[in-house]
Amino acid sequence: MHQCSHCPILSEHSFPPSFKKRPLESTTIGSLGGSVTILCHPEAAPSPNITWLYEGQVIPGDSGQEGTPAHLQSLTSGHLRIVNLSYTDQGLYTCKAVNIHGTVQSSTELTVLGRTVMVERPSTFTVVVNGTALLSCRASYSPGLELVYTWSFNDQSIDPEQDNNFKMRSPFTGDLYIVMTQFRHAGVYTCTASTQLDFVSTSATLSVLGPPGEPFGVHVVKRQSSIDPYIIHLAWQDGATHGRPVQAYSIFTKSNYSESKWNMIMNIPLNSVTVEGTLRSVKVLHLSPGSSYRFKVLAINIYGAGPTSAPSDEYPIPGAAPSKAPANVRRGKGKVGSLHIVWEPLPPKDQHGWGIGYIVEWRLPRQDVRTENSWEKELLPGNVSEFVTTIPGRNQYYVQYEVRVTAYNMFGVGRSSPIQYIHSADDIPVAVPNMVLVEAYNSTALMVHWTAVHNTRDSMKGRLRGYKVNYWLRYGEDENQATQASFSGQIEQALVIGLLPDTWYYVSVQVYNDAGNGQKSEKYPQKTFRRAPRMYPTEVHVHSYSSDSVMVSFRGVSTQVEEEPLQGYKIRVWETFDNSKQVYDIDVGRAVSGIVSGIKRHSVYKMRVLGYSRGGDGAMSSPPTLFTLGGYIFYDSSSTLVLPAISSATFTVSSSYIEIVVLIRFCFYVITIPLGT
């Protein structure tokens, strides 16, 4: 091969410049007023000299040289930096690399685009807690670029995908919604609009208004005075005001007797609160002696009540004698010759201290000995609720006494209860009802009559509570199997129900008081009536009769041998929408028709017909018949037939019908039945 004698000899560490690996980008983009650096990375050994050309003209290497534009800077690394870009800087820039082995160059076309400008900035915004805030943000930028909006809150990035309180208005604007705004959302919000070339930011402050924050430092500062040690001064400091001043406070307490329940005891306007610097205080009244209290405070402004404070430490109130008298002092049950007194013991919160007990006092109500020394008394330690004492002497049943009960504790004696008149225990009564007479009432009930006993101390040996009626089957049961029905009060008759039809019973009567039952009367036999009619009237007819009445006719019933003979029929009527269900009967005797008067127009009525006898009311026609005078009834067309107008209608009532609705003196009748039957 022919060798060139004048060509330089290349070693492996010496070669001409090359842009094969890292040529300049074909295009370079910069923003107006911004800066750009064009990188030049040729490979060469030894290192080449770099020269920059603009539109084919050499750019002087030192920006300080005469004729070199100040915003063009050739860096020692060989790169070209252009600052404060203007549109006149657009054009072809060439990097020329030269060393001893040769020369090479690479070029890029610089394009200067308009810079990003914020055209709508968020403004300071105030929102009420739980409301919605809108922070606007819009930027102007070169159309050929892509613009992205981002937000930060107090320099922390916001991700609307992760936090439901933040929502972007649309992908084309930077507007930010803050929904269900809370106090934690108050602060500085920054909107940043970014392109590939530059970015611009702007900030605004969000303020959140609402109810006050929770007060803090709640504590008792002192007692009012030794004259009234049950009044304290409660102090605290305000929490955050959240934009509006506090107008009032509420005080809550929980005593050692109130378990987990906090009670609001005071609403305090601002003018009743003492202010000393940042400290607020108020006088708290009506605290219960012997209790320990914890306190909480709640502040209120025009936006409502804020959260309650943390509870204070527990504060004890000095003890005192009980201020309440035992309640509901009354007679208890007991044996003959005893006086049994019961009352409601004081609950712990009303005991006002330790060592609770009761003083029970009693005496005969004689006028000549009504002095304090005439009371007999007993001291009962503990929170007891009853006392029993034996009355000396004979015939000490049902003797009246004056009684009072007083609570005491280690601090003193409280108030006595009002004097109550209480009798000693009853004895078994000796009175026996006489002239017992029993009548059949219907097929399942007997009416029992007797002459009332004399309600005296000698005969009743106590207070008459009432009468007991004993009844048992005449055949098949003895008196030991009798059922007993009690009737309270001084009465002379009683209705015994739930009996078998057409059945003989024995009946006896006795009185009772708190000590027990008196002696039974002589037994009296009586038979119940046979059954009431079991069949019900059918083919009920409803006709218009006058402007406020209708005529009802029906097919009657016949009775069987086990039933009492039929005495007559009743038409039973009531308003459909009458919540009180005021049913009234029209007795038509043995007739199979009758007039129902007093019917109100535009009201819907229900009606049933039944037969009756001495055995009682029989079975009623079924289902009920509905009717009205005038007006309109809404009905379900899927299950209702509308028939042509007629002057009267006859309907056969059977179990296959749901109901009958008859419109009287109107233009149509409505029958509701299950269609298809």
XYZ file of C-alpha atoms in Angstrom:
677
model
C 0.000 0.000 0.000
C 1.288 3.501 -0.805
C 2.270 5.465 2.284
C 2.081 9.276 2.612
C 5.430 10.516 3.901
C 4.153 13.962 4.885
C 0.962 12.788 6.722
C 0.999 12.926 10.599
C 1.313 9.561 12.351
C -1.700 8.881 14.693
C -1.203 7.021 17.909
C -4.084 5.400 19.838
C -4.103 8.477 22.139
C -4.072 11.079 19.384
C -6.944 11.622 16.964
C -8.827 14.453 15.255
C -12.038 16.027 16.737
C -15.357 14.197 16.203
C -19.054 14.865 16.946
C -20.153 11.359 16.041
C -21.053 10.411 19.592
C -22.374 13.733 20.903
C -23.422 16.114 18.142
C -25.287 19.325 18.971
C -29.094 19.054 19.100
C -30.579 20.018 15.773
C -32.779 22.594 17.538
C -32.466 24.458 20.805
C -35.364 26.317 22.456
C -35.082 29.178 24.911
C -37.602 31.487 26.545
C -37.751 35.242 26.169
C -35.768 36.901 28.930
C -34.450 33.563 30.099
C -31.116 31.840 29.504
C -29.895 28.801 27.622
C -26.620 26.872 27.485
C -25.625 25.148 24.231
C -23.404 22.197 25.056
C -20.379 21.306 22.882
C -18.809 17.882 23.633
C -16.494 16.840 20.754
C -14.143 13.920 21.169
C -10.489 14.801 20.356
C -6.908 14.171 21.404
C -5.271 16.373 22.133
C -8.101 18.618 23.403
C -9.367 20.875 20.649
C -9.763 24.626 20.559
C -13.432 25.598 20.538
C -14.750 28.452 18.453
C -18.413 29.482 18.287
C -20.008 30.944 15.191
C -23.385 32.700 14.851
C -24.831 32.568 11.345
C -21.334 31.726 10.093
C -19.663 34.652 11.886
C -17.173 33.985 14.660
C -18.316 34.953 18.149
C -15.389 36.415 20.082
C -14.341 34.065 22.871
C -14.079 36.701 25.606
C -17.275 38.566 26.379
C -15.133 41.414 27.610
C -13.589 41.932 24.158
C -14.711 44.861 22.127
C -17.705 43.959 19.961
C -18.688 40.912 22.007
C -22.351 41.076 23.154
C -22.535 40.997 26.955
C -25.255 38.302 27.054
C -23.099 35.837 25.052
C -20.680 33.932 27.268
C -18.121 31.389 25.966
C -17.441 29.151 28.929
C -14.053 27.583 29.708
C -15.676 24.192 29.288
C -16.312 25.057 25.641
C -20.071 25.529 26.067
C -21.913 28.684 25.008
C -24.246 30.410 27.492
C -26.757 33.005 26.329
C -28.545 35.051 29.002
C -31.443 37.500 28.838
C -32.620 35.940 25.587
C -34.275 38.120 22.983
C -35.801 37.324 19.639
C -32.659 38.733 17.886
C -30.665 35.853 19.380
C -32.500 33.335 17.189
C -30.460 31.683 14.468
C -27.827 29.041 13.662
C -25.095 28.472 16.229
C -22.043 26.369 15.272
C -19.427 24.820 17.536
C -16.077 24.446 15.700
C -13.432 22.140 17.215
C -9.803 22.243 16.013
C -6.663 20.299 17.043
C -3.416 19.303 15.285
C -5.179 16.451 13.524
C -8.045 18.331 12.012
C -11.176 20.455 12.241
C -14.840 19.494 12.793
C -18.047 21.406 13.549
C -21.666 20.805 14.613
C -24.622 23.240 14.515
C -27.992 23.870 16.238
C -30.866 26.207 15.414
C -31.873 28.415 18.398
C -35.534 29.399 18.660
C -36.654 31.975 21.268
C -40.206 31.567 22.569
C -42.322 33.898 24.748
C -41.929 33.248 28.503
C -44.679 31.958 30.863
C -46.580 34.798 32.568
C -49.119 34.537 35.452
C -52.263 36.324 34.234
C -54.671 35.428 37.100
C -53.340 35.155 40.601
C -55.054 33.701 43.686
C -56.151 36.348 46.132
C -56.380 36.232 49.912
C -59.525 34.236 50.733
C -61.665 33.849 53.887
C -63.994 30.866 54.327
C -66.203 29.585 57.172
C -65.270 26.152 58.495
C -66.882 23.304 56.507
C -67.340 25.711 53.584
C -65.660 25.692 50.159
C -62.797 27.978 49.070
C -61.739 28.641 45.440
C -58.175 29.789 44.674
C -57.778 30.891 41.030
C -54.555 30.492 39.016
C -54.015 30.987 35.234
C -50.852 31.518 33.176
C -50.067 32.642 29.596
C -47.439 30.568 27.743
C -46.171 29.713 24.244
C -48.636 27.497 22.372
C -45.978 25.047 21.321
C -45.200 24.097 24.904
C -47.001 22.026 27.517
C -48.134 23.798 30.709
C -48.573 22.028 34.059
C -50.110 23.564 37.240
C -49.078 22.409 40.690
C -50.053 23.635 44.153
C -48.297 23.602 47.492
C -49.570 24.375 50.988
C -47.086 25.884 53.414
C -44.310 24.623 51.053
C -45.714 21.066 51.062
C -46.919 19.657 47.726
C -50.659 19.031 47.350
C -51.853 15.836 45.659
C -55.622 16.049 44.984
C -55.662 12.327 44.207
C -54.599 11.548 47.783
C -56.509 14.234 49.721
C -60.287 14.537 49.223
C -60.302 18.088 50.612
C -58.486 19.346 47.496
C -59.915 19.271 43.967
C -58.656 20.829 40.705
C -61.386 22.712 38.867
C -60.411 21.338 35.410
C -57.320 20.041 33.558
C -57.105 23.336 31.600
C -56.941 25.752 34.524
C -54.980 25.913 37.742
C -58.016 26.727 39.933
C -57.993 24.827 43.253
C -61.109 23.996 45.293
C -60.759 23.344 49.033
C -63.955 21.572 50.149
C -65.174 20.916 53.718
C -62.505 23.370 54.789
C -61.121 22.798 58.278
C -59.003 25.029 60.480
C -55.915 22.999 59.544
C -56.294 24.235 55.971
C -55.520 27.860 56.906
C -52.128 29.012 55.578
C -50.188 29.997 52.433
C -51.053 28.358 49.108
C -48.639 28.613 46.147
C -49.598 27.985 42.522
C -46.765 27.100 40.088
C -47.229 27.077 36.294
C -44.392 25.131 34.586
C -43.372 24.481 30.953
C -40.348 22.675 29.536
C -38.521 26.012 29.511
C -39.546 27.946 32.610
C -41.969 28.275 35.494
C -43.745 31.034 37.385
C -45.224 30.962 40.916
C -47.660 33.059 42.922
C -49.019 32.731 46.473
C -52.080 33.692 48.547
C -53.208 33.252 52.142
C -56.380 31.325 53.156
C -58.080 32.236 56.450
C -60.696 29.913 58.025
C -63.407 31.347 60.288
C -65.559 29.323 62.651
C -66.444 28.481 66.260
C -63.719 29.102 68.825
C -61.067 26.531 69.589
C -61.144 24.647 72.862
C -60.191 26.612 75.995
C -57.202 25.310 77.933
C -55.742 25.399 81.406
C -59.098 24.927 83.187
C -58.545 24.993 86.962
C -60.065 26.152 90.266
C -58.284 29.282 91.482
C -59.878 29.775 94.901
C -62.964 29.412 97.053
C -65.334 32.293 97.421
C -65.049 32.625 101.208
C -65.320 30.693 104.422
C -68.886 32.006 104.732
C -69.956 29.971 101.702
C -67.369 27.275 100.931
C -69.599 25.741 98.264
C -68.863 28.474 95.696
C -65.621 28.325 93.688
C -63.874 30.449 91.031
C -63.127 28.564 87.815
C -60.428 29.948 85.494
C -59.166 29.148 81.992
C -57.545 30.655 78.910
C -59.108 31.040 75.492
C -58.058 28.866 72.597
C -57.971 30.058 68.981
C -60.674 32.633 68.206
C -60.864 31.603 64.549
C -61.559 35.098 63.318
C -64.441 36.161 65.544
C -64.535 37.095 69.242
C -65.992 34.825 71.918
C -69.505 35.891 72.960
C -70.331 33.366 75.717
C -69.153 30.268 77.573
C -70.756 27.080 78.849
C -69.534 25.293 81.978
C -69.823 21.498 82.313
C -69.316 19.444 85.474
C -68.981 15.804 86.362
C -69.031 14.767 89.993
C -67.723 11.607 91.539
C -71.378 10.474 91.692
C -72.366 11.171 88.071
C -70.396 8.289 86.533
C -69.504 9.148 82.910
C -72.128 11.831 82.357
C -71.127 15.495 81.976
C -73.825 18.040 82.852
C -74.035 21.584 81.540
C -74.653 23.749 84.615
C -74.078 27.323 83.399
C -74.387 29.474 80.282
C -72.318 32.609 80.840
C -72.468 35.770 78.693
C -69.146 37.487 78.111
C -70.022 40.434 80.378
C -70.293 38.052 83.360
C -66.742 36.734 82.906
C -63.835 38.297 84.786
C -60.860 39.045 82.510
C -57.330 39.385 83.873
C -54.845 39.456 81.008
C -55.269 36.181 79.147
C -57.035 34.562 82.115
C -60.829 34.220 82.179
C -62.702 33.313 85.379
C -66.259 32.895 86.608
C -68.038 32.129 89.868
C -69.611 28.634 89.964
C -72.582 28.223 92.323
C -74.767 25.451 93.735
C -72.116 22.784 94.077
C -73.049 19.815 96.232
C -71.180 19.513 99.562
C -69.136 16.370 100.021
C -68.727 15.846 96.272
C -65.665 16.087 94.050
C -65.982 17.854 90.721
C -64.158 18.103 87.431
C -64.917 20.985 85.077
C -64.873 21.608 81.331
C -65.390 24.876 79.443
C -66.828 25.506 75.980
C -66.574 28.819 74.084
C -69.217 30.246 71.707
C -69.083 32.908 68.982
C -71.363 33.911 66.105
C -70.468 30.704 64.267
C -71.506 28.432 67.126
C -69.964 26.399 69.915
C -66.462 25.053 69.713
C -65.097 21.860 71.294
C -65.022 21.504 75.065
C -61.762 21.857 76.899
C -59.827 19.048 78.493
C -61.234 18.367 81.985
C -59.754 20.046 85.013
C -58.248 18.180 87.918
C -60.748 16.831 90.438
C -61.661 19.414 93.069
C -63.277 18.388 96.403
C -66.098 20.402 97.976
C -66.269 20.405 101.817
C -68.942 18.215 103.401
C -72.059 19.427 105.214
C -75.155 18.093 106.914
C -77.743 16.654 104.480
C -79.915 19.368 102.969
C -82.709 17.107 101.716
C -85.207 15.226 103.838
C -85.905 11.553 103.113
C -88.771 11.302 100.632
C -91.861 9.115 100.313
C -92.150 8.160 103.994
C -94.888 5.548 104.115
C -96.244 2.412 105.702
C -94.696 -0.965 104.989
C -96.098 -4.420 105.483
C -95.504 -6.238 108.757
C -96.823 -8.596 111.397
C -99.641 -7.724 113.755
C -98.432 -5.490 116.558
C -95.597 -3.939 114.558
C -95.081 -0.505 113.034
C -93.218 -0.785 109.729
C -91.873 2.506 108.320
C -90.191 2.758 104.881
C -88.710 5.695 102.937
C -86.519 6.520 99.968
C -82.874 6.664 101.121
C -80.790 9.627 100.011
C -78.722 9.005 96.864
C -74.943 9.428 97.353
C -74.882 12.895 95.795
C -77.401 14.163 98.393
C -75.664 12.664 101.431
C -73.160 15.587 101.480
C -70.503 13.630 103.313
C -69.643 10.470 105.186
C -71.322 8.548 107.987
C -74.867 8.679 106.583
C -77.661 7.474 108.871
C -81.299 8.144 109.719
C -83.273 9.193 112.779
C -86.734 7.574 112.825
C -89.343 9.108 115.167
C -92.904 8.064 115.938
C -95.675 8.900 118.422
C -99.422 8.594 118.931
C -101.202 11.698 117.600
C -102.730 12.810 120.919
C -103.128 16.535 121.224
C -102.139 16.705 124.899
C -98.623 15.294 124.386
C -97.562 17.044 121.176
C -94.090 18.117 122.355
C -90.619 17.265 121.086
C -90.138 15.008 124.103
C -93.189 12.953 123.165
C -91.386 11.373 120.191
C -89.920 7.930 120.453
C -86.815 7.682 118.261
C -84.243 5.322 116.893
C -80.855 6.115 115.270
C -80.097 3.853 112.321
C -76.542 3.960 110.921
C -76.019 3.410 107.184
C -78.063 4.266 104.128
C -81.026 2.118 105.163
C -84.617 2.446 103.935
C -86.869 0.856 106.571
C -87.487 0.420 110.261
C -89.754 -1.967 112.181
C -90.682 -1.618 115.846
C -93.039 -3.648 118.051
C -96.011 -1.761 119.509
C -96.597 -2.626 123.174
C -100.020 -3.546 124.510
C -103.041 -5.447 123.197
C -105.128 -4.724 120.100
C -102.235 -2.878 118.460
C -103.479 -3.614 114.963
C -104.127 -0.674 112.601
C -103.226 2.048 115.117
C -102.410 5.466 113.657
C -99.037 7.066 114.438
C -97.283 10.285 113.523
C -93.964 9.473 111.855
C -90.999 11.485 110.574
C -87.516 10.561 109.303
C -84.354 12.700 109.380
C -81.000 12.054 107.663
C -77.695 12.797 109.401
C -73.975 12.415 108.697
C -70.667 13.223 110.399
C -71.219 16.946 109.749
C -74.608 17.203 111.415
C -78.348 16.526 111.292
C -80.372 17.437 108.212
C -84.000 18.352 107.629
C -86.828 16.167 108.880
C -89.424 14.847 106.488
C -92.973 16.207 106.788
C -94.989 14.342 109.427
C -96.811 11.373 107.909
C -99.739 9.507 109.465
C -98.996 5.791 109.323
C -100.900 2.833 110.762
C -99.406 -0.177 112.421
C -99.801 -3.553 110.717
C -103.219 -5.028 109.912
C -104.730 -8.126 111.489
C -106.781 -10.721 109.587
C -110.250 -9.214 108.911
C -113.294 -10.745 110.584
C -115.888 -9.167 108.269
C -117.699 -11.534 105.882
C -119.748 -10.391 102.847
C -123.345 -11.598 102.982
C -126.411 -11.659 100.730
C -124.285 -13.110 97.901
C -126.276 -13.355 94.663
C -124.943 -14.529 91.294
C -126.566 -13.934 87.884
C -125.647 -15.233 84.473
C -124.243 -12.308 82.467
C -123.630 -14.080 79.153
C -122.234 -17.389 77.965
C -118.766 -16.783 79.479
C -119.369 -14.417 82.417
C -121.230 -14.214 85.738
C -122.243 -11.053 87.604
C -121.688 -11.458 91.363
C -123.556 -9.248 93.886
C -123.130 -8.962 97.677
C -123.756 -6.607 100.565
C -120.642 -4.585 101.305
C -119.040 -5.129 104.736
C -118.689 -2.348 107.308
C -115.256 -0.820 106.733
C -114.416 -0.278 110.414
C -111.300 -1.013 112.428
C -113.122 -3.679 114.444
C -114.473 -5.537 111.402
C -111.603 -5.096 108.929
C -108.744 -5.080 111.502
C -107.020 -2.731 109.099
C -107.634 -0.982 105.815
C -110.060 -2.608 103.362
C -108.122 -3.348 100.170
C -110.970 -4.992 98.272
C -112.873 -8.214 97.638
C -111.916 -11.582 96.209
C -114.392 -13.720 94.257
C -113.739 -17.460 94.296
C -115.339 -19.690 91.656
C -115.059 -23.378 90.763
C -116.975 -25.949 88.725
C -120.018 -27.299 90.548
C -119.355 -30.735 89.089
C -115.793 -32.008 88.833
C -113.988 -29.528 91.150
C -113.923 -28.806 94.868
C -113.402 -25.522 96.678
C -109.657 -26.134 97.020
C -109.392 -25.901 93.222
C -111.196 -22.550 93.074
C -109.926 -19.722 90.874
C -109.669 -16.378 92.660
C -110.314 -12.960 91.080
C -109.371 -9.800 93.039
C -111.290 -6.518 92.861
C -109.957 -3.466 94.717
C -112.013 -0.945 96.640
C -115.303 -0.903 98.512
C -117.640 -2.365 95.863
C -120.838 -4.408 95.852
C -120.605 -6.353 92.601
C -118.033 -7.773 90.204
C -118.054 -9.371 86.750
C -116.241 -12.707 86.504
C -115.231 -13.514 82.922
C -113.516 -16.314 81.002
C -115.998 -19.018 81.980
C -117.353 -21.970 80.027
C -120.760 -21.667 78.308
C -123.780 -23.534 79.701
C -121.823 -24.592 82.827
C -122.667 -24.640 86.552
C -120.314 -22.850 88.958
C -120.075 -22.294 92.718
C -119.154 -18.748 93.777
C -118.066 -17.285 97.158
C -116.792 -13.846 98.224
C -114.320 -12.659 100.881
C -112.611 -9.385 101.861
C -108.866 -8.807 102.118
C -106.467 -6.304 103.674
C -102.679 -6.080 103.983
C -102.645 -8.914 106.531
C -104.515 -11.362 104.297
C -107.945 -12.682 103.373
C -111.046 -12.751 105.550
C -113.483 -15.624 105.922
C -115.336 -16.796 102.773
C -119.068 -16.271 102.389
C -121.542 -19.038 101.752
C -121.159 -20.484 98.246
C -123.787 -19.707 95.614
C -124.488 -21.878 92.538
C -125.155 -20.349 89.131
C -125.085 -21.518 85.534
C -123.766 -19.509 82.556
C -125.964 -19.008 79.486
C -125.657 -21.103 76.387
C -123.464 -19.834 73.545
C -124.057 -16.634 71.564
C -125.047 -16.991 67.876
C -122.152 -18.547 65.926
C -123.465 -17.676 62.460
C -123.107 -14.171 61.124
C -125.600 -12.265 58.917
C -124.938 -12.392 55.158
C -126.069 -10.627 51.972
C -125.616 -7.193 53.455
C -127.460 -4.498 51.455
C -126.713 -0.766 51.659
C -129.167 1.806 50.243
C -129.305 5.570 50.306
C -132.070 6.761 52.610
C -131.654 10.505 53.230
C -129.023 13.221 53.125
C -127.424 11.929 56.347
C -128.562 8.291 56.640
C -128.473 4.947 54.900
C -130.647 1.853 55.112
C -128.949 -1.471 55.802
C -130.631 -4.815 55.138
C -129.237 -8.334 55.503
C -130.117 -12.006 55.729
C -130.600 -13.117 59.340
C -129.268 -16.144 61.189
C -130.750 -19.160 62.907
C -129.536 -20.558 66.237
C -128.680 -24.114 67.195
C -129.680 -26.083 70.278
C -126.383 -25.307 72.099
C -127.008 -21.568 71.560
C -129.342 -19.196 73.360
C -132.420 -18.149 71.355
C -131.809 -15.124 69.148
C -132.980 -11.851 70.705
C -132.149 -9.440 67.867
C -129.542 -7.816 65.621
C -127.078 -4.933 65.893
C -125.595 -2.813 63.125
C -122.094 -1.773 64.275
C -120.673 1.375 62.596
C -117.429 3.397 62.898
C -115.474 5.889 60.829
C -112.591 4.303 58.921
C -110.052 7.008 59.758
C -111.188 7.608 63.328
C -108.126 6.800 65.437
C -110.231 6.575 68.596
C -112.342 3.773 67.039
C -115.582 5.156 68.439
C -117.879 2.291 67.533
C -121.605 2.627 68.053
C -124.375 0.023 67.677
C -127.882 0.372 66.278
C -130.176 -2.266 67.808
C -132.847 -3.192 65.239
C -134.488 -5.936 67.348
C -135.588 -8.963 65.345
C -135.852 -6.916 62.144
C -133.435 -7.706 59.304
C -132.981 -4.052 58.286
C -132.363 -0.741 59.960
C -131.550 2.927 59.457
C -128.058 4.287 60.249
C -128.405 8.036 60.897
C -125.926 10.822 61.528
C -123.690 9.912 58.586
C -121.275 12.734 57.638
C -120.739 13.447 53.977
C -117.282 12.765 52.550
C -116.433 10.473 55.472
C -115.789 6.773 54.916
C -117.465 4.349 57.332
C -117.071 0.687 58.156
C -120.072 -1.432 59.120
C -120.671 -4.972 60.406
C -123.905 -6.752 61.356
C -124.292 -9.296 64.157
C -126.946 -11.217 66.039
C -127.156 -11.293 69.829
C -128.829 -13.247 72.580
C -128.551 -13.770 76.327
C -125.297 -15.564 75.518
C -123.820 -12.292 74.257
C -122.915 -10.783 70.891
C -122.608 -13.282 68.072
C -120.251 -13.472 65.108
C -120.101 -10.326 62.929
C -120.535 -10.164 59.157
C -117.185 -10.377 57.442
C -115.404 -8.555 55.944
C -116.499 -5.050 57.040
C -118.647 -3.101 54.590
C -117.286 0.347 53.629
C -119.579 3.176 52.526
C -119.721 6.956 52.228
C -122.181 9.703 51.335
C -120.712 11.762 48.492
C -117.070 12.490 47.849
C -114.492 10.377 46.099
C -112.524 7.319 47.144
C -109.143 6.632 45.523
C -108.806 3.004 44.520
C -106.299 0.640 42.879
C -107.442 0.053 39.277
C -105.530 -3.255 39.162
C -107.828 -4.776 41.810
C -111.020 -2.665 41.597
C -114.063 -2.847 39.348
C -116.114 0.305 38.692
C -119.750 -0.579 38.027
C -122.396 1.577 36.300
C -124.486 3.910 38.453
C -127.517 2.347 40.137
C -129.840 3.531 42.857
C -128.951 0.683 45.209
C -126.754 -2.390 45.205
C -126.933 -5.866 46.689
C -123.662 -7.622 47.528
C -123.135 -11.130 48.788
C -120.457 -11.055 51.473
C -118.161 -14.075 51.531
C -114.557 -14.871 52.403
C -113.445 -14.377 48.775
C -114.151 -10.617 48.948
C -111.553 -8.237 50.382
C -113.905 -5.326 51.041
C -116.946 -3.509 49.676
C -116.969 0.229 49.041
C -120.361 1.743 48.243
C -120.731 5.394 47.201
C -124.277 6.442 48.076
C -126.132 9.277 46.242
C -123.282 9.580 43.761
C -122.767 8.405 40.192
C -121.007 5.052 40.705
C -120.354 2.107 43.033
C -116.921 0.658 43.722
C -116.393 -2.971 44.712
C -112.861 -4.036 45.605
C -112.261 -7.734 45.005
C -109.304 -9.872 43.923
C -109.592 -9.911 40.105
C -109.624 -13.265 38.411
C -111.698 -14.956 41.110
